[in-house]
DNA sequence: ATACTATTCGTACGGTTGCAGAGATGTCCA
DNA sequence: TGGACATCTCTGCAACCGTACGAATAGTAT
């Protein structure tokens, strides 16, 4: 029951990977972003804004067939995270994707490994 | 208190977007994948496997500086979702990324809009 | 028997959503 | 103009549910 052993099976691979792996801190940030988009409503809001350019809360709710409240809650999180921006036009508030909605680092974390020939070291 | 109104502010934009937006069903799938990777341990496991090629549970725990239990829990989810695969070598089980770890559709959902000139319609 | 990993169980935590009410803005009409 | 009313959106609250993680136990191979 070595639930907490301390000597690697492959020491050099561990050491090499340790240096290049996403740090705990960066891992948090990447995970935060992915978790934010890991909700059907929020993911579909991003999709809708990508297609429409900009939409107001009520129309987003109609497009997605969910409640205004749910959309509003979701938009607040997206706005706080800088994924979307808004502009007011009378009593209507239009939302659009921020230019750099998803940080490149996040996409890097999802794309396949560099080259299927080089490995450790 | 129109928390559930029924006529769009921009009917044609709503109709057009409705047709192209991520469906509720696809939205679920995309969100599932993103939520799966939206955890620091799991995101860093993917990162580590991307760098190292393959690693066993214990070494992954050392690389990430988390408990074996946590890694094992995380790997089960990743394995079930088809993100990683494993091979047994004696009593050690090595994990590696699946070829199509992250579905292209998921990446599409994150990449910026097509062209910053065309909009609706 | 030992080493490595998987599973089960319990628990604590956080997140999503609906509801109700408040804020903000525009419209209408005397 | 002023003031009521309608429309759109936001927020706080609470309930419900899922999920992550540790501990203990079981499985698998040498």
PDB file of C-alpha atoms (C1' of nucleotides) in Angstrom:
ATOM      1  CA  UNK A   1       0.000   0.000   0.000  1.00  0.00           C
ATOM      2  CA  UNK A   2       2.454   2.544  -1.209  1.00  0.00           C
ATOM      3  CA  UNK A   3       0.026   5.410  -1.478  1.00  0.00           C
ATOM      4  CA  UNK A   4       2.869   7.826  -0.959  1.00  0.00           C
ATOM      5  CA  UNK A   5       6.135   6.338  -2.164  1.00  0.00           C
ATOM      6  CA  UNK A   6       9.133   8.530  -2.884  1.00  0.00           C
ATOM      7  CA  UNK A   7      11.451   6.939  -5.428  1.00  0.00           C
ATOM      8  CA  UNK A   8      10.480   7.113  -9.087  1.00  0.00           C
ATOM      9  CA  UNK A   9      10.299   4.124 -11.368  1.00  0.00           C
ATOM     10  CA  UNK A  10      11.896   6.162 -14.101  1.00  0.00           C
ATOM     11  CA  UNK A  11      13.892   8.883 -12.316  1.00  0.00           C
ATOM     12  CA  UNK A  12      15.243  10.681 -15.354  1.00  0.00           C
ATOM     13  CA  UNK A  13      11.916  10.827 -17.102  1.00  0.00           C
ATOM     14  CA  UNK A  14      10.361  12.204 -13.943  1.00  0.00           C
ATOM     15  CA  UNK A  15      13.052  14.831 -13.600  1.00  0.00           C
ATOM     16  CA  UNK A  16      12.820  15.855 -17.232  1.00  0.00           C
ATOM     17  CA  UNK A  17       9.055  16.049 -17.169  1.00  0.00           C
ATOM     18  CA  UNK A  18       9.033  17.963 -13.932  1.00  0.00           C
ATOM     19  CA  UNK A  19      10.843  20.800 -15.679  1.00  0.00           C
ATOM     20  CA  UNK A  20       8.508  21.032 -18.648  1.00  0.00           C
ATOM     21  CA  UNK A  21       5.132  20.162 -17.197  1.00  0.00           C
ATOM     22  CA  UNK A  22       2.489  22.809 -16.622  1.00  0.00           C
ATOM     23  CA  UNK A  23       3.257  24.267 -13.205  1.00  0.00           C
ATOM     24  CA  UNK A  24       0.738  24.018 -10.402  1.00  0.00           C
ATOM     25  CA  UNK A  25       0.032  27.701 -10.794  1.00  0.00           C
ATOM     26  CA  UNK A  26      -0.383  27.655 -14.566  1.00  0.00           C
ATOM     27  CA  UNK A  27      -2.405  24.489 -14.241  1.00  0.00           C
ATOM     28  CA  UNK A  28      -4.845  26.350 -12.053  1.00  0.00           C
ATOM     29  CA  UNK A  29      -5.251  29.101 -14.606  1.00  0.00           C
ATOM     30  CA  UNK A  30      -5.717  26.760 -17.529  1.00  0.00           C
ATOM     31  CA  UNK A  31      -8.155  24.665 -15.536  1.00  0.00           C
ATOM     32  CA  UNK A  32     -10.082  27.764 -14.513  1.00  0.00           C
ATOM     33  CA  UNK A  33     -10.592  28.744 -18.117  1.00  0.00           C
ATOM     34  CA  UNK A  34     -11.589  25.277 -19.222  1.00  0.00           C
ATOM     35  CA  UNK A  35     -13.953  24.834 -16.329  1.00  0.00           C
ATOM     36  CA  UNK A  36     -15.538  28.172 -17.158  1.00  0.00           C
ATOM     37  CA  UNK A  37     -16.299  26.959 -20.661  1.00  0.00           C
ATOM     38  CA  UNK A  38     -17.147  23.488 -19.421  1.00  0.00           C
ATOM     39  CA  UNK A  39     -20.804  24.276 -18.982  1.00  0.00           C
ATOM     40  CA  UNK A  40     -23.377  23.783 -21.727  1.00  0.00           C
ATOM     41  CA  UNK A  41     -24.923  27.210 -21.382  1.00  0.00           C
ATOM     42  CA  UNK A  42     -21.622  29.048 -21.323  1.00  0.00           C
ATOM     43  CA  UNK A  43     -20.124  27.005 -24.135  1.00  0.00           C
ATOM     44  CA  UNK A  44     -23.176  27.633 -26.280  1.00  0.00           C
ATOM     45  CA  UNK A  45     -23.148  31.329 -25.458  1.00  0.00           C
ATOM     46  CA  UNK A  46     -19.627  31.503 -26.818  1.00  0.00           C
ATOM     47  CA  UNK A  47     -20.745  29.579 -29.869  1.00  0.00           C
ATOM     48  CA  UNK A  48     -23.709  31.866 -30.418  1.00  0.00           C
ATOM     49  CA  UNK A  49     -21.637  35.029 -30.077  1.00  0.00           C
ATOM     50  CA  UNK A  50     -19.112  33.577 -32.441  1.00  0.00           C
ATOM     51  CA  UNK A  51     -21.821  33.151 -35.034  1.00  0.00           C
ATOM     52  CA  UNK A  52     -23.877  36.251 -34.413  1.00  0.00           C
ATOM     53  CA  UNK A  53     -21.244  38.802 -33.559  1.00  0.00           C
ATOM     54  CA  UNK A  54     -23.301  40.276 -30.778  1.00  0.00           C
ATOM     55  CA  UNK A  55     -26.552  39.445 -29.031  1.00  0.00           C
ATOM     56  CA  UNK A  56     -28.527  40.759 -26.086  1.00  0.00           C
ATOM     57  CA  UNK A  57     -29.462  38.679 -23.070  1.00  0.00           C
ATOM     58  CA  UNK A  58     -33.036  38.009 -24.081  1.00  0.00           C
ATOM     59  CA  UNK A  59     -32.162  36.997 -27.616  1.00  0.00           C
ATOM     60  CA  UNK A  60     -29.404  34.743 -26.355  1.00  0.00           C
ATOM     61  CA  UNK A  61     -31.977  33.056 -24.146  1.00  0.00           C
ATOM     62  CA  UNK A  62     -34.220  32.537 -27.164  1.00  0.00           C
ATOM     63  CA  UNK A  63     -31.388  31.212 -29.298  1.00  0.00           C
ATOM     64  CA  UNK A  64     -30.345  28.737 -26.642  1.00  0.00           C
ATOM     65  CA  UNK A  65     -33.804  28.058 -25.281  1.00  0.00           C
ATOM     66  CA  UNK A  66     -32.857  28.672 -21.669  1.00  0.00           C
ATOM     67  CA  UNK A  67     -34.069  31.216 -19.127  1.00  0.00           C
ATOM     68  CA  UNK A  68     -32.978  34.836 -19.134  1.00  0.00           C
ATOM     69  CA  UNK A  69     -31.784  34.366 -15.598  1.00  0.00           C
ATOM     70  CA  UNK A  70     -29.526  31.525 -16.535  1.00  0.00           C
ATOM     71  CA  UNK A  71     -28.035  33.495 -19.394  1.00  0.00           C
ATOM     72  CA  UNK A  72     -27.496  36.499 -17.182  1.00  0.00           C
ATOM     73  CA  UNK A  73     -25.766  34.425 -14.544  1.00  0.00           C
ATOM     74  CA  UNK A  74     -23.568  32.819 -17.175  1.00  0.00           C
ATOM     75  CA  UNK A  75     -22.706  36.128 -18.807  1.00  0.00           C
ATOM     76  CA  UNK A  76     -21.583  37.581 -15.539  1.00  0.00           C
ATOM     77  CA  UNK A  77     -19.013  34.816 -15.147  1.00  0.00           C
ATOM     78  CA  UNK A  78     -17.871  35.151 -18.734  1.00  0.00           C
ATOM     79  CA  UNK A  79     -17.634  38.913 -18.386  1.00  0.00           C
ATOM     80  CA  UNK A  80     -15.698  38.732 -15.123  1.00  0.00           C
ATOM     81  CA  UNK A  81     -13.264  36.336 -16.757  1.00  0.00           C
ATOM     82  CA  UNK A  82     -12.832  38.660 -19.715  1.00  0.00           C
ATOM     83  CA  UNK A  83     -14.243  36.237 -22.244  1.00  0.00           C
ATOM     84  CA  UNK A  84     -17.033  38.583 -23.331  1.00  0.00           C
ATOM     85  CA  UNK A  85     -17.592  42.331 -23.351  1.00  0.00           C
ATOM     86  CA  UNK A  86     -20.773  44.323 -23.561  1.00  0.00           C
ATOM     87  CA  UNK A  87     -22.168  47.589 -24.748  1.00  0.00           C
ATOM     88  CA  UNK A  88     -25.392  49.229 -23.757  1.00  0.00           C
ATOM     89  CA  UNK A  89     -27.884  50.483 -26.315  1.00  0.00           C
ATOM     90  CA  UNK A  90     -30.842  51.978 -24.546  1.00  0.00           C
ATOM     91  CA  UNK A  91     -32.225  49.339 -22.243  1.00  0.00           C
ATOM     92  CA  UNK A  92     -30.658  46.546 -24.211  1.00  0.00           C
ATOM     93  CA  UNK A  93     -27.174  45.293 -23.444  1.00  0.00           C
ATOM     94  CA  UNK A  94     -25.323  43.587 -26.262  1.00  0.00           C
ATOM     95  CA  UNK A  95     -22.635  41.032 -25.590  1.00  0.00           C
ATOM     96  CA  UNK A  96     -19.779  40.053 -27.855  1.00  0.00           C
ATOM     97  CA  UNK A  97     -16.675  37.909 -27.556  1.00  0.00           C
ATOM     98  CA  UNK A  98     -13.548  39.613 -26.331  1.00  0.00           C
ATOM     99  CA  UNK A  99     -10.754  39.745 -28.918  1.00  0.00           C
ATOM    100  CA  UNK A 100      -8.597  37.312 -26.981  1.00  0.00           C
ATOM    101  CA  UNK A 101     -11.473  35.338 -25.530  1.00  0.00           C
ATOM    102  CA  UNK A 102      -9.425  32.213 -24.922  1.00  0.00           C
ATOM    103  CA  UNK A 103      -5.760  32.569 -24.035  1.00  0.00           C
ATOM    104  CA  UNK A 104      -3.343  30.845 -26.426  1.00  0.00           C
ATOM    105  CA  UNK A 105      -1.845  28.923 -23.550  1.00  0.00           C
ATOM    106  CA  UNK A 106      -5.146  27.191 -23.010  1.00  0.00           C
ATOM    107  CA  UNK A 107      -5.317  26.088 -26.616  1.00  0.00           C
ATOM    108  CA  UNK A 108      -1.739  24.856 -26.398  1.00  0.00           C
ATOM    109  CA  UNK A 109      -2.735  22.692 -23.477  1.00  0.00           C
ATOM    110  CA  UNK A 110      -5.310  20.960 -25.654  1.00  0.00           C
ATOM    111  CA  UNK A 111      -3.464  20.532 -28.928  1.00  0.00           C
ATOM    112  CA  UNK A 112      -1.728  17.226 -29.612  1.00  0.00           C
ATOM    113  CA  UNK A 113       1.908  16.592 -28.701  1.00  0.00           C
ATOM    114  CA  UNK A 114       4.599  18.332 -30.744  1.00  0.00           C
ATOM    115  CA  UNK A 115       6.098  15.524 -32.827  1.00  0.00           C
ATOM    116  CA  UNK A 116       5.456  11.797 -32.522  1.00  0.00           C
ATOM    117  CA  UNK A 117       9.166  11.062 -32.764  1.00  0.00           C
ATOM    118  CA  UNK A 118      10.844  12.971 -29.984  1.00  0.00           C
ATOM    119  CA  UNK A 119      10.168  12.026 -26.430  1.00  0.00           C
ATOM    120  CA  UNK A 120      11.841  12.802 -23.159  1.00  0.00           C
ATOM    121  CA  UNK A 121      15.282  14.348 -22.625  1.00  0.00           C
TER     122      UNK A 121
ATOM    123  CA  UNK B   1     -40.327  41.471 -14.927  1.00  0.00           C
ATOM    124  CA  UNK B   2     -40.031  39.808 -18.266  1.00  0.00           C
ATOM    125  CA  UNK B   3     -38.009  36.866 -17.131  1.00  0.00           C
ATOM    126  CA  UNK B   4     -39.466  34.805 -19.923  1.00  0.00           C
ATOM    127  CA  UNK B   5     -40.417  36.967 -22.862  1.00  0.00           C
ATOM    128  CA  UNK B   6     -41.040  35.455 -26.262  1.00  0.00           C
ATOM    129  CA  UNK B   7     -40.388  37.945 -29.020  1.00  0.00           C
ATOM    130  CA  UNK B   8     -36.824  38.646 -30.036  1.00  0.00           C
ATOM    131  CA  UNK B   9     -35.324  42.085 -30.236  1.00  0.00           C
ATOM    132  CA  UNK B  10     -33.602  41.069 -33.418  1.00  0.00           C
ATOM    133  CA  UNK B  11     -35.723  38.291 -34.912  1.00  0.00           C
ATOM    134  CA  UNK B  12     -33.652  37.569 -37.971  1.00  0.00           C
ATOM    135  CA  UNK B  13     -30.402  37.450 -36.095  1.00  0.00           C
ATOM    136  CA  UNK B  14     -31.970  35.087 -33.595  1.00  0.00           C
ATOM    137  CA  UNK B  15     -33.303  32.852 -36.358  1.00  0.00           C
ATOM    138  CA  UNK B  16     -29.988  32.821 -38.202  1.00  0.00           C
ATOM    139  CA  UNK B  17     -27.995  32.106 -35.077  1.00  0.00           C
ATOM    140  CA  UNK B  18     -30.371  29.405 -33.967  1.00  0.00           C
ATOM    141  CA  UNK B  19     -29.467  27.421 -37.047  1.00  0.00           C
ATOM    142  CA  UNK B  20     -25.716  27.661 -36.635  1.00  0.00           C
ATOM    143  CA  UNK B  21     -25.243  27.630 -32.894  1.00  0.00           C
ATOM    144  CA  UNK B  22     -23.912  24.587 -31.089  1.00  0.00           C
ATOM    145  CA  UNK B  23     -26.947  22.400 -30.445  1.00  0.00           C
ATOM    146  CA  UNK B  24     -27.978  21.545 -26.925  1.00  0.00           C
ATOM    147  CA  UNK B  25     -26.721  18.033 -27.467  1.00  0.00           C
ATOM    148  CA  UNK B  26     -23.373  19.014 -28.957  1.00  0.00           C
ATOM    149  CA  UNK B  27     -23.034  21.680 -26.311  1.00  0.00           C
ATOM    150  CA  UNK B  28     -23.283  18.990 -23.672  1.00  0.00           C
ATOM    151  CA  UNK B  29     -20.528  16.984 -25.285  1.00  0.00           C
ATOM    152  CA  UNK B  30     -18.204  19.911 -25.726  1.00  0.00           C
ATOM    153  CA  UNK B  31     -18.876  21.051 -22.180  1.00  0.00           C
ATOM    154  CA  UNK B  32     -18.246  17.561 -20.865  1.00  0.00           C
ATOM    155  CA  UNK B  33     -14.826  17.497 -22.457  1.00  0.00           C
ATOM    156  CA  UNK B  34     -13.897  20.960 -21.262  1.00  0.00           C
ATOM    157  CA  UNK B  35     -15.125  20.294 -17.764  1.00  0.00           C
ATOM    158  CA  UNK B  36     -13.117  17.091 -17.713  1.00  0.00           C
ATOM    159  CA  UNK B  37      -9.948  19.037 -18.477  1.00  0.00           C
ATOM    160  CA  UNK B  38     -11.016  21.905 -16.253  1.00  0.00           C
ATOM    161  CA  UNK B  39      -9.321  20.468 -13.214  1.00  0.00           C
ATOM    162  CA  UNK B  40      -5.726  21.283 -12.292  1.00  0.00           C
ATOM    163  CA  UNK B  41      -4.689  17.681 -11.721  1.00  0.00           C
ATOM    164  CA  UNK B  42      -6.236  16.403 -14.918  1.00  0.00           C
ATOM    165  CA  UNK B  43      -4.983  19.307 -17.010  1.00  0.00           C
ATOM    166  CA  UNK B  44      -1.475  18.776 -15.676  1.00  0.00           C
ATOM    167  CA  UNK B  45      -1.653  15.045 -16.271  1.00  0.00           C
ATOM    168  CA  UNK B  46      -2.404  15.762 -19.915  1.00  0.00           C
ATOM    169  CA  UNK B  47       0.471  18.216 -19.972  1.00  0.00           C
ATOM    170  CA  UNK B  48       2.837  15.708 -18.385  1.00  0.00           C
ATOM    171  CA  UNK B  49       1.884  12.934 -20.772  1.00  0.00           C
ATOM    172  CA  UNK B  50       2.289  15.298 -23.647  1.00  0.00           C
ATOM    173  CA  UNK B  51       5.852  15.984 -22.549  1.00  0.00           C
ATOM    174  CA  UNK B  52       6.878  12.551 -21.372  1.00  0.00           C
ATOM    175  CA  UNK B  53       5.071  10.303 -23.820  1.00  0.00           C
ATOM    176  CA  UNK B  54       4.085   7.854 -21.143  1.00  0.00           C
ATOM    177  CA  UNK B  55       4.248   7.696 -17.368  1.00  0.00           C
ATOM    178  CA  UNK B  56       3.039   5.360 -14.639  1.00  0.00           C
ATOM    179  CA  UNK B  57       0.726   6.452 -11.836  1.00  0.00           C
ATOM    180  CA  UNK B  58       3.410   6.773  -9.183  1.00  0.00           C
ATOM    181  CA  UNK B  59       5.725   8.794 -11.386  1.00  0.00           C
ATOM    182  CA  UNK B  60       2.891  11.048 -12.429  1.00  0.00           C
ATOM    183  CA  UNK B  61       2.202  11.699  -8.769  1.00  0.00           C
ATOM    184  CA  UNK B  62       5.846  12.633  -8.254  1.00  0.00           C
ATOM    185  CA  UNK B  63       5.920  14.875 -11.305  1.00  0.00           C
ATOM    186  CA  UNK B  64       2.805  16.724 -10.210  1.00  0.00           C
ATOM    187  CA  UNK B  65       3.447  16.492  -6.493  1.00  0.00           C
ATOM    188  CA  UNK B  66       0.031  15.116  -5.656  1.00  0.00           C
ATOM    189  CA  UNK B  67      -1.107  11.868  -4.076  1.00  0.00           C
ATOM    190  CA  UNK B  68      -1.203   8.576  -5.954  1.00  0.00           C
ATOM    191  CA  UNK B  69      -4.853   8.336  -5.053  1.00  0.00           C
ATOM    192  CA  UNK B  70      -5.625  11.635  -6.660  1.00  0.00           C
ATOM    193  CA  UNK B  71      -3.777  10.664  -9.821  1.00  0.00           C
ATOM    194  CA  UNK B  72      -5.525   7.309  -9.983  1.00  0.00           C
ATOM    195  CA  UNK B  73      -8.919   8.935  -9.561  1.00  0.00           C
ATOM    196  CA  UNK B  74      -8.126  11.449 -12.271  1.00  0.00           C
ATOM    197  CA  UNK B  75      -6.778   8.824 -14.650  1.00  0.00           C
ATOM    198  CA  UNK B  76      -9.912   6.781 -14.385  1.00  0.00           C
ATOM    199  CA  UNK B  77     -11.990   9.697 -15.578  1.00  0.00           C
ATOM    200  CA  UNK B  78      -9.571  10.481 -18.369  1.00  0.00           C
ATOM    201  CA  UNK B  79      -9.465   6.833 -19.381  1.00  0.00           C
ATOM    202  CA  UNK B  80     -13.229   6.469 -19.352  1.00  0.00           C
ATOM    203  CA  UNK B  81     -13.533   9.544 -21.538  1.00  0.00           C
ATOM    204  CA  UNK B  82     -10.975   8.159 -23.972  1.00  0.00           C
ATOM    205  CA  UNK B  83      -8.442  10.901 -23.387  1.00  0.00           C
ATOM    206  CA  UNK B  84      -5.704   8.533 -22.236  1.00  0.00           C
ATOM    207  CA  UNK B  85      -4.857   4.876 -22.784  1.00  0.00           C
ATOM    208  CA  UNK B  86      -2.705   2.535 -20.793  1.00  0.00           C
ATOM    209  CA  UNK B  87      -0.513  -0.503 -21.123  1.00  0.00           C
ATOM    210  CA  UNK B  88       0.617  -2.847 -18.439  1.00  0.00           C
ATOM    211  CA  UNK B  89       4.261  -3.792 -18.015  1.00  0.00           C
ATOM    212  CA  UNK B  90       4.539  -6.189 -15.111  1.00  0.00           C
ATOM    213  CA  UNK B  91       3.019  -4.515 -12.133  1.00  0.00           C
ATOM    214  CA  UNK B  92       3.443  -1.039 -13.579  1.00  0.00           C
ATOM    215  CA  UNK B  93       0.766   0.552 -15.730  1.00  0.00           C
ATOM    216  CA  UNK B  94       1.865   3.221 -18.140  1.00  0.00           C
ATOM    217  CA  UNK B  95      -0.485   5.922 -19.351  1.00  0.00           C
ATOM    218  CA  UNK B  96      -0.259   7.869 -22.581  1.00  0.00           C
ATOM    219  CA  UNK B  97      -2.458  10.308 -24.435  1.00  0.00           C
ATOM    220  CA  UNK B  98      -4.931   8.838 -26.887  1.00  0.00           C
ATOM    221  CA  UNK B  99      -4.268   9.808 -30.508  1.00  0.00           C
ATOM    222  CA  UNK B 100      -7.388  11.953 -30.692  1.00  0.00           C
ATOM    223  CA  UNK B 101      -7.322  13.032 -27.070  1.00  0.00           C
ATOM    224  CA  UNK B 102      -9.332  16.165 -27.673  1.00  0.00           C
ATOM    225  CA  UNK B 103     -11.969  16.125 -30.395  1.00  0.00           C
ATOM    226  CA  UNK B 104     -11.507  18.736 -33.116  1.00  0.00           C
ATOM    227  CA  UNK B 105     -14.981  20.031 -32.448  1.00  0.00           C
ATOM    228  CA  UNK B 106     -13.900  21.045 -28.979  1.00  0.00           C
ATOM    229  CA  UNK B 107     -10.983  23.034 -30.317  1.00  0.00           C
ATOM    230  CA  UNK B 108     -13.245  24.659 -32.870  1.00  0.00           C
ATOM    231  CA  UNK B 109     -15.467  25.823 -30.067  1.00  0.00           C
ATOM    232  CA  UNK B 110     -12.547  27.683 -28.536  1.00  0.00           C
ATOM    233  CA  UNK B 111     -10.877  29.222 -31.550  1.00  0.00           C
ATOM    234  CA  UNK B 112     -11.726  32.791 -32.468  1.00  0.00           C
ATOM    235  CA  UNK B 113     -14.534  33.697 -34.885  1.00  0.00           C
ATOM    236  CA  UNK B 114     -14.045  32.999 -38.598  1.00  0.00           C
ATOM    237  CA  UNK B 115     -13.400  36.430 -40.074  1.00  0.00           C
ATOM    238  CA  UNK B 116     -13.703  39.822 -38.367  1.00  0.00           C
ATOM    239  CA  UNK B 117     -15.630  41.215 -41.322  1.00  0.00           C
ATOM    240  CA  UNK B 118     -18.608  38.999 -41.912  1.00  0.00           C
ATOM    241  CA  UNK B 119     -21.324  38.894 -39.368  1.00  0.00           C
ATOM    242  CA  UNK B 120     -24.843  37.533 -39.371  1.00  0.00           C
ATOM    243  CA  UNK B 121     -26.956  36.441 -42.332  1.00  0.00           C
TER     244      UNK B 121
ATOM    245  C1'  DA C   1       5.034 -11.076   0.771  1.00  0.00           C
ATOM    246  C1'  DT C   2       5.834  -6.815  -1.601  1.00  0.00           C
ATOM    247  C1'  DA C   3       5.011  -3.276  -4.948  1.00  0.00           C
ATOM    248  C1'  DC C   4       1.881  -0.866  -7.776  1.00  0.00           C
ATOM    249  C1'  DT C   5      -2.686   0.397  -9.061  1.00  0.00           C
ATOM    250  C1'  DA C   6      -7.900   0.259  -8.820  1.00  0.00           C
ATOM    251  C1'  DT C   7     -12.117   0.673  -6.457  1.00  0.00           C
ATOM    252  C1'  DT C   8     -15.373   1.678  -2.895  1.00  0.00           C
ATOM    253  C1'  DC C   9     -17.140   4.584   0.534  1.00  0.00           C
ATOM    254  C1'  DG C  10     -17.890   8.715   3.018  1.00  0.00           C
ATOM    255  C1'  DT C  11     -17.729  13.531   3.243  1.00  0.00           C
ATOM    256  C1'  DA C  12     -17.081  18.256   2.363  1.00  0.00           C
ATOM    257  C1'  DC C  13     -17.181  21.592  -0.983  1.00  0.00           C
ATOM    258  C1'  DG C  14     -18.476  24.253  -4.881  1.00  0.00           C
ATOM    259  C1'  DG C  15     -21.324  25.183  -8.686  1.00  0.00           C
ATOM    260  C1'  DT C  16     -25.804  25.737 -11.352  1.00  0.00           C
ATOM    261  C1'  DT C  17     -30.351  27.307 -11.501  1.00  0.00           C
ATOM    262  C1'  DG C  18     -34.953  29.180 -10.348  1.00  0.00           C
ATOM    263  C1'  DC C  19     -37.252  32.588  -7.830  1.00  0.00           C
ATOM    264  C1'  DA C  20     -38.040  37.038  -6.192  1.00  0.00           C
ATOM    265  C1'  DG C  21     -36.901  41.630  -6.096  1.00  0.00           C
ATOM    266  C1'  DA C  22     -34.145  45.594  -7.360  1.00  0.00           C
ATOM    267  C1'  DG C  23     -31.830  48.581 -10.752  1.00  0.00           C
ATOM    268  C1'  DA C  24     -31.666  50.918 -15.167  1.00  0.00           C
ATOM    269  C1'  DT C  25     -33.606  52.869 -19.185  1.00  0.00           C
ATOM    270  C1'  DG C  26     -37.133  54.197 -22.352  1.00  0.00           C
ATOM    271  C1'  DT C  27     -42.173  55.368 -23.484  1.00  0.00           C
ATOM    272  C1'  DC C  28     -46.468  57.445 -23.072  1.00  0.00           C
ATOM    273  C1'  DC C  29     -49.606  60.874 -21.977  1.00  0.00           C
ATOM    274  C1'  DA C  30     -51.731  64.589 -19.403  1.00  0.00           C
TER     275       DA C  30
ATOM    276  C1'  DT D   1     -42.089  68.529 -18.026  1.00  0.00           C
ATOM    277  C1'  DG D   2     -43.182  65.096 -14.821  1.00  0.00           C
ATOM    278  C1'  DG D   3     -44.461  60.888 -13.313  1.00  0.00           C
ATOM    279  C1'  DA D   4     -46.351  56.364 -13.801  1.00  0.00           C
ATOM    280  C1'  DC D   5     -45.576  52.147 -16.360  1.00  0.00           C
ATOM    281  C1'  DA D   6     -43.276  48.731 -19.291  1.00  0.00           C
ATOM    282  C1'  DT D   7     -39.134  46.374 -20.687  1.00  0.00           C
ATOM    283  C1'  DC D   8     -34.643  44.507 -20.170  1.00  0.00           C
ATOM    284  C1'  DT D   9     -31.100  43.023 -17.143  1.00  0.00           C
ATOM    285  C1'  DC D  10     -28.762  42.140 -12.715  1.00  0.00           C
ATOM    286  C1'  DT D  11     -28.248  40.377  -8.079  1.00  0.00           C
ATOM    287  C1'  DG D  12     -28.921  37.760  -3.743  1.00  0.00           C
ATOM    288  C1'  DC D  13     -30.685  33.796  -1.837  1.00  0.00           C
ATOM    289  C1'  DA D  14     -31.507  28.998  -1.330  1.00  0.00           C
ATOM    290  C1'  DA D  15     -31.885  24.275  -2.839  1.00  0.00           C
ATOM    291  C1'  DC D  16     -30.290  20.744  -5.218  1.00  0.00           C
ATOM    292  C1'  DC D  17     -26.810  18.034  -7.298  1.00  0.00           C
ATOM    293  C1'  DG D  18     -22.489  16.636  -8.791  1.00  0.00           C
ATOM    294  C1'  DT D  19     -17.681  16.161  -7.940  1.00  0.00           C
ATOM    295  C1'  DA D  20     -13.033  15.805  -5.787  1.00  0.00           C
ATOM    296  C1'  DC D  21     -10.317  13.702  -2.446  1.00  0.00           C
ATOM    297  C1'  DG D  22      -8.709  10.950   1.636  1.00  0.00           C
ATOM    298  C1'  DA D  23      -8.885   6.567   3.853  1.00  0.00           C
ATOM    299  C1'  DA D  24      -9.463   1.966   3.658  1.00  0.00           C
ATOM    300  C1'  DT D  25      -9.828  -2.112   1.007  1.00  0.00           C
ATOM    301  C1'  DA D  26      -9.316  -5.075  -2.947  1.00  0.00           C
ATOM    302  C1'  DG D  27      -7.040  -6.477  -7.121  1.00  0.00           C
ATOM    303  C1'  DT D  28      -2.897  -7.894  -9.977  1.00  0.00           C
ATOM    304  C1'  DA D  29       1.640  -9.173 -10.966  1.00  0.00           C
ATOM    305  C1'  DT D  30       6.500 -10.409  -9.404  1.00  0.00           C
TER     306       DT D  30
END
